[in-house]
Short mmCIF file of C-alpha atoms and ligand atoms in Angstrom, two decimals:
data_model
loop_
_atom_site.label_atom_id
_atom_site.label_comp_id
_atom_site.label_asym_id
_atom_site.label_seq_id
_atom_site.Cartn_x
_atom_site.Cartn_y
_atom_site.Cartn_z
CA UNK P 366 20.46 -47.57 27.37
CA UNK P 367 18.73 -47.28 30.75
CA UNK P 368 19.55 -43.95 32.39
CA UNK P 369 19.16 -42.74 35.97
CA UNK P 370 16.37 -40.45 34.91
CA UNK P 371 14.59 -39.53 31.69
CA UNK P 372 13.67 -35.86 31.64
CA UNK P 373 12.58 -36.08 28.00
CA UNK P 374 10.02 -38.78 28.89
CA UNK P 375 8.82 -36.68 31.84
CA UNK P 376 8.35 -33.66 29.54
CA UNK P 377 6.58 -35.66 26.83
CA UNK P 378 4.16 -37.13 29.38
CA UNK P 379 3.12 -33.64 30.54
CA UNK P 380 3.81 -31.65 27.35
CA UNK P 381 0.38 -29.99 26.91
CA UNK P 382 0.28 -28.81 30.57
CA UNK P 383 3.89 -27.58 30.60
CA UNK P 384 3.65 -25.85 27.22
CA UNK P 385 0.44 -24.10 28.28
CA UNK P 386 1.99 -22.99 31.59
CA UNK P 387 5.06 -21.56 29.86
CA UNK P 388 2.97 -19.84 27.17
CA UNK P 389 0.89 -18.16 29.89
CA UNK P 390 4.05 -16.60 31.35
CA UNK P 391 4.96 -15.13 27.96
CA UNK P 392 1.53 -13.56 27.76
CA UNK P 393 1.69 -11.88 31.19
CA UNK P 394 5.46 -11.15 31.18
CA UNK P 395 5.67 -10.99 35.00
CA UNK P 396 8.99 -12.80 35.21
CA UNK P 397 9.87 -11.76 38.76
CA UNK P 398 7.43 -12.82 41.50
CA UNK P 399 4.66 -13.35 38.97
CA UNK P 400 1.28 -14.83 39.91
CA UNK P 401 2.57 -18.43 39.59
CA UNK P 402 4.85 -17.92 42.61
CA UNK P 403 1.98 -17.21 45.02
CA UNK P 404 -0.05 -20.03 43.51
CA UNK P 405 2.81 -22.53 43.92
CA UNK P 406 3.42 -21.32 47.46
CA UNK P 407 -0.29 -21.77 48.23
CA UNK P 408 -0.53 -25.24 46.67
CA UNK P 409 2.68 -26.56 48.20
CA UNK P 410 1.76 -25.23 51.66
CA UNK P 411 -1.52 -27.08 51.42
CA UNK P 412 0.14 -30.24 50.03
CA UNK P 413 2.80 -30.28 52.75
CA UNK P 414 0.41 -29.29 55.53
CA UNK P 415 2.27 -26.13 56.60
CA UNK P 416 1.15 -22.56 57.21
CA UNK P 417 3.75 -21.02 54.91
CA UNK P 418 5.77 -21.97 51.92
CA UNK P 419 8.26 -19.58 50.33
CA UNK P 420 9.78 -19.99 46.87
CA UNK P 421 13.57 -19.76 46.59
CA UNK P 422 16.11 -19.89 43.79
CA UNK P 423 17.51 -23.32 44.74
CA UNK P 424 17.54 -25.93 47.47
CA UNK P 425 20.89 -24.58 48.60
CA UNK P 426 19.51 -21.05 48.93
CA UNK P 427 16.44 -22.42 50.72
CA UNK P 428 18.74 -24.02 53.30
CA UNK P 429 20.87 -20.89 53.72
CA UNK P 430 17.81 -18.65 54.06
CA UNK P 431 16.10 -20.97 56.55
CA UNK P 432 19.24 -20.90 58.70
CA UNK P 433 19.69 -17.13 58.32
CA UNK P 434 16.05 -16.60 59.38
CA UNK P 435 16.71 -18.72 62.47
CA UNK P 436 19.87 -16.74 63.27
CA UNK P 437 17.90 -13.52 63.10
CA UNK P 438 14.99 -14.89 65.13
CA UNK P 439 16.94 -16.73 67.82
CA UNK P 440 20.07 -14.60 68.14
CA UNK P 441 18.84 -11.22 66.97
CA UNK P 442 21.84 -11.08 64.64
CA UNK P 443 22.26 -11.50 60.89
CA UNK P 444 24.50 -14.57 61.15
CA UNK P 445 25.40 -17.33 63.56
CA UNK P 446 28.88 -17.34 65.11
CA UNK P 447 31.60 -19.84 64.29
CA UNK P 448 31.16 -21.19 67.89
CA UNK P 449 27.51 -22.04 67.13
CA UNK P 450 27.32 -25.65 66.05
CA UNK P 451 24.65 -27.27 63.94
CA UNK P 452 24.51 -31.07 64.00
CA UNK P 453 24.27 -32.69 60.60
CA UNK P 454 25.27 -35.79 58.65
CA UNK P 455 28.51 -36.02 56.68
CA UNK P 456 26.79 -38.46 54.31
CA UNK P 457 24.97 -35.92 52.15
CA UNK P 458 25.40 -33.51 49.26
CA UNK P 459 27.93 -30.70 49.77
CA UNK P 460 25.24 -28.02 49.98
CA UNK P 461 23.98 -29.24 53.37
CA UNK P 462 27.28 -28.46 55.09
CA UNK P 463 27.93 -25.44 52.90
CA UNK P 464 24.66 -23.80 53.93
CA UNK P 465 25.61 -24.07 57.61
CA UNK P 466 28.94 -22.35 56.97
CA UNK P 467 27.30 -19.68 54.79
CA UNK P 468 24.92 -18.94 57.69
CA UNK P 469 27.98 -18.33 59.89
CA UNK P 470 27.85 -21.51 62.00
CA UNK P 471 29.99 -24.66 62.18
CA UNK P 472 28.66 -28.01 60.97
CA UNK P 473 29.10 -30.68 63.64
CA UNK P 474 29.24 -33.96 61.73
CA UNK P 475 27.66 -36.93 63.54
CA UNK P 476 27.73 -40.46 62.14
CA UNK P 477 24.83 -42.21 60.43
CA UNK P 478 22.83 -45.35 61.08
CA UNK P 479 23.98 -47.76 58.33
CA UNK P 480 20.46 -49.18 58.00
CA UNK P 481 18.83 -45.86 57.15
CA UNK P 482 21.79 -43.90 55.72
CA UNK P 483 20.55 -41.07 57.97
CA UNK P 484 21.71 -39.40 61.22
CA UNK P 485 21.89 -41.83 64.13
CA UNK P 486 19.67 -40.29 66.87
CA UNK P 487 21.63 -42.00 69.68
CA UNK P 488 24.79 -40.26 68.52
CA UNK P 489 22.91 -36.97 68.11
CA UNK P 490 21.85 -37.35 71.77
CA UNK P 491 25.46 -37.93 72.81
CA UNK P 492 26.67 -34.92 70.84
CA UNK P 493 24.01 -32.68 72.41
CA UNK P 494 25.02 -33.91 75.83
CA UNK P 495 28.75 -33.36 75.45
CA UNK P 496 29.42 -30.62 72.89
CA UNK P 497 28.83 -27.00 73.98
CA UNK P 498 27.02 -24.37 71.87
CA UNK P 499 24.92 -26.65 69.70
CA UNK P 500 22.11 -24.42 68.39
CA UNK P 501 20.36 -26.71 65.95
CA UNK P 502 20.01 -30.01 64.12
CA UNK P 503 19.90 -30.30 60.34
CA UNK P 504 18.71 -33.82 59.45
CA UNK P 505 18.86 -34.85 55.78
CA UNK P 506 16.22 -37.27 54.51
CA UNK P 507 18.68 -38.99 52.22
CA UNK P 508 17.44 -40.73 49.07
CA UNK P 509 13.87 -39.74 49.98
CA UNK P 510 13.72 -41.72 53.22
CA UNK P 511 12.60 -39.96 56.40
CA UNK P 512 14.95 -39.66 59.37
CA UNK P 513 13.66 -40.75 62.76
CA UNK P 514 11.88 -37.44 63.33
CA UNK P 515 10.30 -38.49 66.66
CA UNK P 516 13.73 -39.01 68.17
CA UNK P 517 15.20 -35.87 66.59
CA UNK P 518 12.30 -33.63 67.63
CA UNK P 519 12.35 -35.08 71.13
CA UNK P 520 16.03 -34.22 71.47
CA UNK P 521 15.51 -30.77 69.98
CA UNK P 522 12.83 -30.04 72.61
CA UNK P 523 14.96 -31.45 75.43
CA UNK P 524 17.98 -29.32 74.50
CA UNK P 525 16.01 -26.34 73.17
CA UNK P 526 17.60 -26.34 69.74
CA UNK P 527 15.99 -25.83 66.33
CA UNK P 528 15.47 -28.39 63.56
CA UNK P 529 15.84 -27.55 59.87
CA UNK P 530 15.03 -30.47 57.58
CA UNK P 531 16.95 -30.91 54.33
CA UNK P 532 14.13 -32.28 52.21
CA UNK P 533 15.87 -31.79 48.85
CA UNK P 534 15.41 -35.50 48.06
CA UNK P 535 12.10 -36.09 49.80
CA UNK P 536 9.21 -34.13 48.28
CA UNK P 537 6.06 -36.09 49.15
CA UNK P 538 7.65 -38.52 51.62
CA UNK P 539 6.05 -38.92 55.03
CA UNK P 540 7.01 -39.72 58.61
CA UNK P 541 4.10 -41.14 60.63
CA UNK P 542 1.68 -39.73 58.07
CA UNK P 543 3.14 -36.20 58.21
CA UNK P 544 4.91 -34.87 55.15
CA UNK P 545 8.61 -34.51 55.84
CA UNK P 546 9.69 -30.88 55.68
CA UNK P 547 6.64 -29.96 57.78
CA UNK P 548 7.91 -31.55 61.00
CA UNK P 549 10.91 -29.48 62.10
CA UNK P 550 10.90 -25.69 62.55
CA UNK P 551 11.69 -25.28 58.86
CA UNK P 552 12.09 -27.49 55.81
CA UNK P 553 14.16 -26.75 52.70
CA UNK P 554 13.21 -28.36 49.37
CA UNK P 555 15.00 -28.43 46.01
CA UNK P 556 13.42 -28.38 42.56
CA UNK P 557 16.68 -29.19 40.76
CA UNK P 558 15.62 -30.98 37.54
CA UNK P 559 16.58 -34.46 38.78
CA UNK P 560 14.67 -34.24 42.09
CA UNK P 561 11.32 -36.02 42.49
CA UNK P 562 9.55 -32.72 41.86
CA UNK P 563 11.97 -31.03 39.47
CA UNK P 564 11.76 -27.83 37.44
CA UNK P 565 13.57 -26.88 34.23
CA UNK P 566 16.45 -25.18 35.98
CA UNK P 567 17.23 -24.34 39.59
CA UNK P 568 14.53 -23.80 42.19
CA UNK P 569 13.75 -24.39 45.84
CA UNK P 570 11.23 -23.88 48.62
CA UNK P 571 11.16 -23.14 52.34
CA UNK P 572 8.31 -24.58 54.46
CA UNK P 573 7.41 -23.50 57.99
CA UNK P 574 4.52 -23.06 60.42
CA UNK P 575 6.20 -20.10 62.11
CA UNK P 576 4.87 -16.70 60.98
CA UNK P 577 8.01 -14.82 61.95
CA UNK P 578 10.38 -17.24 60.22
CA UNK P 579 8.16 -17.13 57.13
CA UNK P 580 8.22 -13.34 57.05
CA UNK P 581 12.01 -13.30 57.46
CA UNK P 582 12.37 -15.86 54.65
CA UNK P 583 10.21 -13.74 52.35
CA UNK P 584 12.45 -10.75 53.11
CA UNK P 585 15.73 -12.61 52.71
CA UNK P 586 14.92 -13.99 49.24
CA UNK P 587 14.53 -10.43 48.00
CA UNK P 588 17.41 -8.39 49.36
CA UNK P 589 16.12 -8.25 52.95
CA UNK P 590 13.73 -5.46 52.15
CA UNK P 591 10.08 -4.99 53.04
CA UNK P 592 9.88 -1.76 51.08
CA UNK P 593 11.80 -2.23 47.88
CA UNK P 594 14.65 0.23 48.41
CA UNK P 595 15.02 0.06 52.20
CA UNK P 596 16.66 -3.16 53.43
CA UNK P 597 16.20 -4.34 57.02
CA UNK P 598 18.33 -7.48 56.75
CA UNK P 599 21.27 -8.63 54.67
CA UNK P 600 19.34 -10.50 52.01
CA UNK P 601 19.94 -12.25 48.70
CA UNK P 602 18.63 -12.21 45.20
CA UNK P 603 17.21 -15.69 45.73
CA UNK P 604 13.65 -15.64 44.44
CA UNK P 605 12.11 -18.61 42.66
CA UNK P 606 11.61 -17.84 38.94
CA UNK P 607 8.04 -17.32 37.73
CA UNK P 608 8.77 -19.68 34.82
CA UNK P 609 9.95 -22.42 37.17
CA UNK P 610 6.88 -21.98 39.38
CA UNK P 611 4.64 -22.31 36.32
CA UNK P 612 6.34 -25.55 35.28
CA UNK P 613 6.27 -26.92 38.84
CA UNK P 614 2.52 -26.18 39.06
CA UNK P 615 2.08 -28.32 35.95
CA UNK P 616 4.08 -31.17 37.51
CA UNK P 617 2.69 -31.02 41.07
CA UNK P 618 -0.54 -32.92 40.21
CA UNK P 619 1.46 -36.04 39.23
CA UNK P 620 4.01 -36.10 42.07
CA UNK P 621 2.08 -38.67 44.16
CA UNK P 622 1.59 -40.93 41.15
CA UNK P 623 5.28 -40.71 40.23
CA UNK P 624 6.39 -41.33 43.83
CA UNK P 625 4.07 -44.34 43.96
CA UNK P 626 5.64 -45.68 40.76
CA UNK P 627 9.10 -45.22 42.30
CA UNK P 628 7.95 -47.29 45.30
CA UNK P 629 6.60 -50.02 42.97
CA UNK P 630 9.96 -50.21 41.17
CA UNK P 631 11.77 -50.30 44.53
CA UNK P 632 9.50 -53.18 45.65
CA UNK P 633 10.55 -55.17 42.58
CA UNK P 634 14.23 -54.43 43.22
CA UNK P 635 13.88 -55.33 46.91
CA UNK P 636 12.17 -58.60 46.08
CA UNK P 637 14.89 -59.49 43.56
CA UNK P 638 17.88 -58.45 45.65
CA UNK P 639 16.91 -59.42 49.20
CA UNK P 640 19.03 -62.06 50.87
CA UNK P 641 21.84 -61.93 48.31
CA UNK P 642 25.24 -62.30 49.94
CA UNK P 643 26.88 -59.25 48.34
CA UNK P 644 23.99 -56.78 48.60
CA UNK P 645 22.11 -54.99 51.35
CA UNK P 646 18.75 -53.54 50.28
CA UNK P 647 17.27 -50.32 51.76
CA UNK P 648 15.27 -50.73 54.97
CA UNK P 649 12.90 -47.80 55.54
CA UNK P 650 11.61 -46.94 59.02
CA UNK P 651 7.99 -46.07 59.80
CA UNK P 652 7.84 -43.86 56.79
CA UNK P 653 6.69 -43.63 53.23
CA UNK P 654 9.92 -43.63 51.23
CA UNK P 655 9.83 -41.74 47.93
CA UNK P 656 12.97 -43.37 46.51
CA UNK P 657 14.60 -40.30 45.05
CA UNK P 658 17.36 -42.87 44.78
CA UNK P 659 17.24 -46.63 45.07
CA UNK P 660 20.53 -47.30 46.81
CA UNK P 661 22.12 -50.63 47.53
CA UNK P 662 25.13 -51.38 49.69
CA UNK P 663 27.48 -53.54 47.64
CA UNK P 664 29.74 -55.57 49.90
CA UNK P 665 33.06 -57.36 49.48
CA UNK P 666 34.65 -54.65 47.29
CA UNK P 667 32.41 -55.54 44.37
CA UNK P 668 30.90 -52.09 43.79
CA UNK P 669 33.23 -50.82 41.09
CA UNK P 670 33.06 -54.11 39.16
CA UNK P 671 29.25 -54.14 39.38
CA UNK P 672 29.05 -50.55 38.19
CA UNK P 673 31.39 -51.35 35.28
CA UNK P 674 29.36 -54.44 34.34
CA UNK P 675 26.11 -52.45 34.40
CA UNK P 676 27.71 -49.80 32.20
CA UNK P 677 28.85 -52.40 29.65
CA UNK P 678 25.26 -53.66 29.52
CA UNK P 679 23.94 -50.13 28.93
CA UNK P 680 22.68 -49.42 32.45
CA UNK P 681 23.63 -46.25 34.32
CA UNK P 682 24.28 -46.22 38.04
CA UNK P 683 25.64 -43.56 40.38
CA UNK P 684 27.53 -43.20 43.64
CA UNK P 685 25.84 -40.78 46.06
CA UNK P 686 28.19 -39.78 47.62
CA UNK P 687 31.76 -40.92 47.16
CA UNK P 688 33.32 -38.56 49.75
CA UNK P 689 31.72 -37.76 53.12
CA UNK P 690 31.75 -34.04 53.88
CA UNK P 691 34.27 -34.21 56.73
CA UNK P 692 36.81 -35.63 54.26
CA UNK P 693 36.55 -32.56 52.03
CA UNK P 694 39.15 -29.83 52.33
CA UNK P 695 36.62 -27.06 53.00
CA UNK P 696 34.91 -28.91 55.85
CA UNK P 697 38.15 -30.07 57.37
CA UNK P 698 38.67 -26.34 57.91
CA UNK P 699 35.11 -25.11 58.55
CA UNK P 700 33.52 -28.19 60.11
CA UNK P 701 33.95 -30.30 63.23
CA UNK P 702 33.56 -34.04 63.70
CA UNK P 703 31.86 -35.81 66.60
CA UNK P 704 33.73 -39.01 67.38
CA UNK P 705 34.46 -41.51 64.65
CA UNK P 706 32.40 -41.36 61.49
CA UNK P 707 33.00 -44.97 60.55
CA UNK P 708 29.69 -45.77 58.91
CA UNK P 709 29.72 -42.64 56.76
CA UNK P 710 33.18 -43.58 55.55
CA UNK P 711 32.30 -47.24 55.03
CA UNK P 712 29.07 -46.55 53.17
CA UNK P 713 30.77 -44.04 50.87
CA UNK P 714 32.72 -47.08 49.62
CA UNK P 715 29.67 -49.32 49.30
CA UNK P 716 26.66 -47.39 48.00
CA UNK P 717 25.41 -47.73 44.46
CA UNK P 718 22.21 -46.16 43.16
CA UNK P 719 20.29 -47.89 40.35
CA UNK P 720 17.92 -46.29 37.83
CA UNK P 721 14.53 -45.52 39.43
CA UNK P 722 12.89 -43.23 36.93
CA UNK P 723 9.10 -43.15 37.47
CA UNK P 724 8.49 -43.50 33.73
CA UNK P 725 10.74 -46.51 33.16
CA UNK P 726 8.74 -49.57 32.11
CA UNK P 727 8.58 -53.02 33.70
CA UNK P 728 10.83 -54.53 31.02
CA UNK P 729 13.55 -51.99 31.85
CA UNK P 730 13.19 -52.78 35.57
CA UNK P 731 13.54 -56.49 34.78
CA UNK P 732 16.58 -55.76 32.62
CA UNK P 733 18.30 -54.00 35.55
CA UNK P 734 17.43 -56.93 37.83
CA UNK P 735 18.66 -59.53 35.31
CA UNK P 736 21.92 -57.68 34.81
CA UNK P 737 22.63 -57.42 38.55
CA UNK P 738 21.78 -61.12 38.92
CA UNK P 739 24.08 -62.02 36.02
CA UNK P 740 26.94 -60.14 37.62
CA UNK P 741 26.37 -61.93 40.92
CA UNK P 742 25.84 -65.30 39.16
CA UNK P 743 22.41 -65.64 40.77
C1 PLP U 1413 20.07 -31.35 45.71
C2 PLP U 1413 20.39 -31.23 47.14
C3 PLP U 1413 20.61 -29.99 47.76
C4 PLP U 1413 20.76 -28.72 47.00
O1 PLP U 1413 19.69 -28.38 46.17
P1 PLP U 1413 19.97 -27.45 44.91
O2 PLP U 1413 18.59 -27.12 44.43
O3 PLP U 1413 20.77 -28.23 43.93
O4 PLP U 1413 20.69 -26.24 45.38
C5 PLP U 1413 20.81 -29.96 49.12
N1 PLP U 1413 20.81 -31.09 49.87
C6 PLP U 1413 20.61 -32.29 49.31
C7 PLP U 1413 20.60 -33.50 50.19
C8 PLP U 1413 20.42 -32.42 47.94
O5 PLP U 1413 20.24 -33.62 47.39
#
């Protein structure tokens, strides 16, 4: 059986470091905002090349808090208004759109570029030009591949709107040699166990160079209070766990190595699958892709049959994501669409992600390749 990821293998490969880190927490018993939180914030800020990094309880909470901090800073109010629109992609995980609604604003869904799976900057430009009350852009670096951040930042400057990056799938990826998540006004990361840098439970992180936004984020993760029992803002109980920070500190030293291994596996897949009539392989821009997912487009209505064949041969595969956000009941009510979202809808029917676990061996990679070739009679 070849699975999408192998958390047991990841644990076994770092067992002494993780066990030691967990044991240390039991000795100091500082479960809430213990010393590991500050250490992780320091090390991730330095790794990402940002002034501030703030632990949060999940990637979703990191997104919500980043947006809430921007509402407070830019509007002087706790929440955005329903009239405030934030441009984002419908081809993402639910939490991206949900966070915008939780922060009080309306997601404005703009179609993707089918080559990158990410927001199409030309359409973002059109939306900014024609739709009133756009306050921000929330690009998602889907599958670990950077969006065109030059274009997005250029537009943000031109129209004076903020940029919050959803970097849940892209820890360690770069755009023109800058770590993604450090390029917009704020970046929101997830440490969900399956992410490239994953904890043993939920966790997240906010990254920013802005002192004020960092201070607001620190307040919002702990009830909006500077002094413990005197809240200034409407905050959350959304701190990162000490235990998760300890485990993440043990895994951080190998993230580059594991991302590099993901790229090596992707290279083998690309080499094996390029030019095949029924498949389109990923085509990264000027960026270092971290292949949170290796995602093919399967053409000619063959996706379901391919997935079934892989399953029969003991190989897992996944569809990220089968339903674009604007097609979901909640976002039909709380979101807005910009024009036709044809590519998002088309790709939802075509995408298939193959196993790309950093600790899978070359024989397993070859087995996946052979099985796909068999199915396609290559
Ligand atoms: C995982 C993910 C999130 C949410 O992160 P959680 O830690 O699960 O809350 C948000 N956006 C994207 C694109 C994700 O993949």
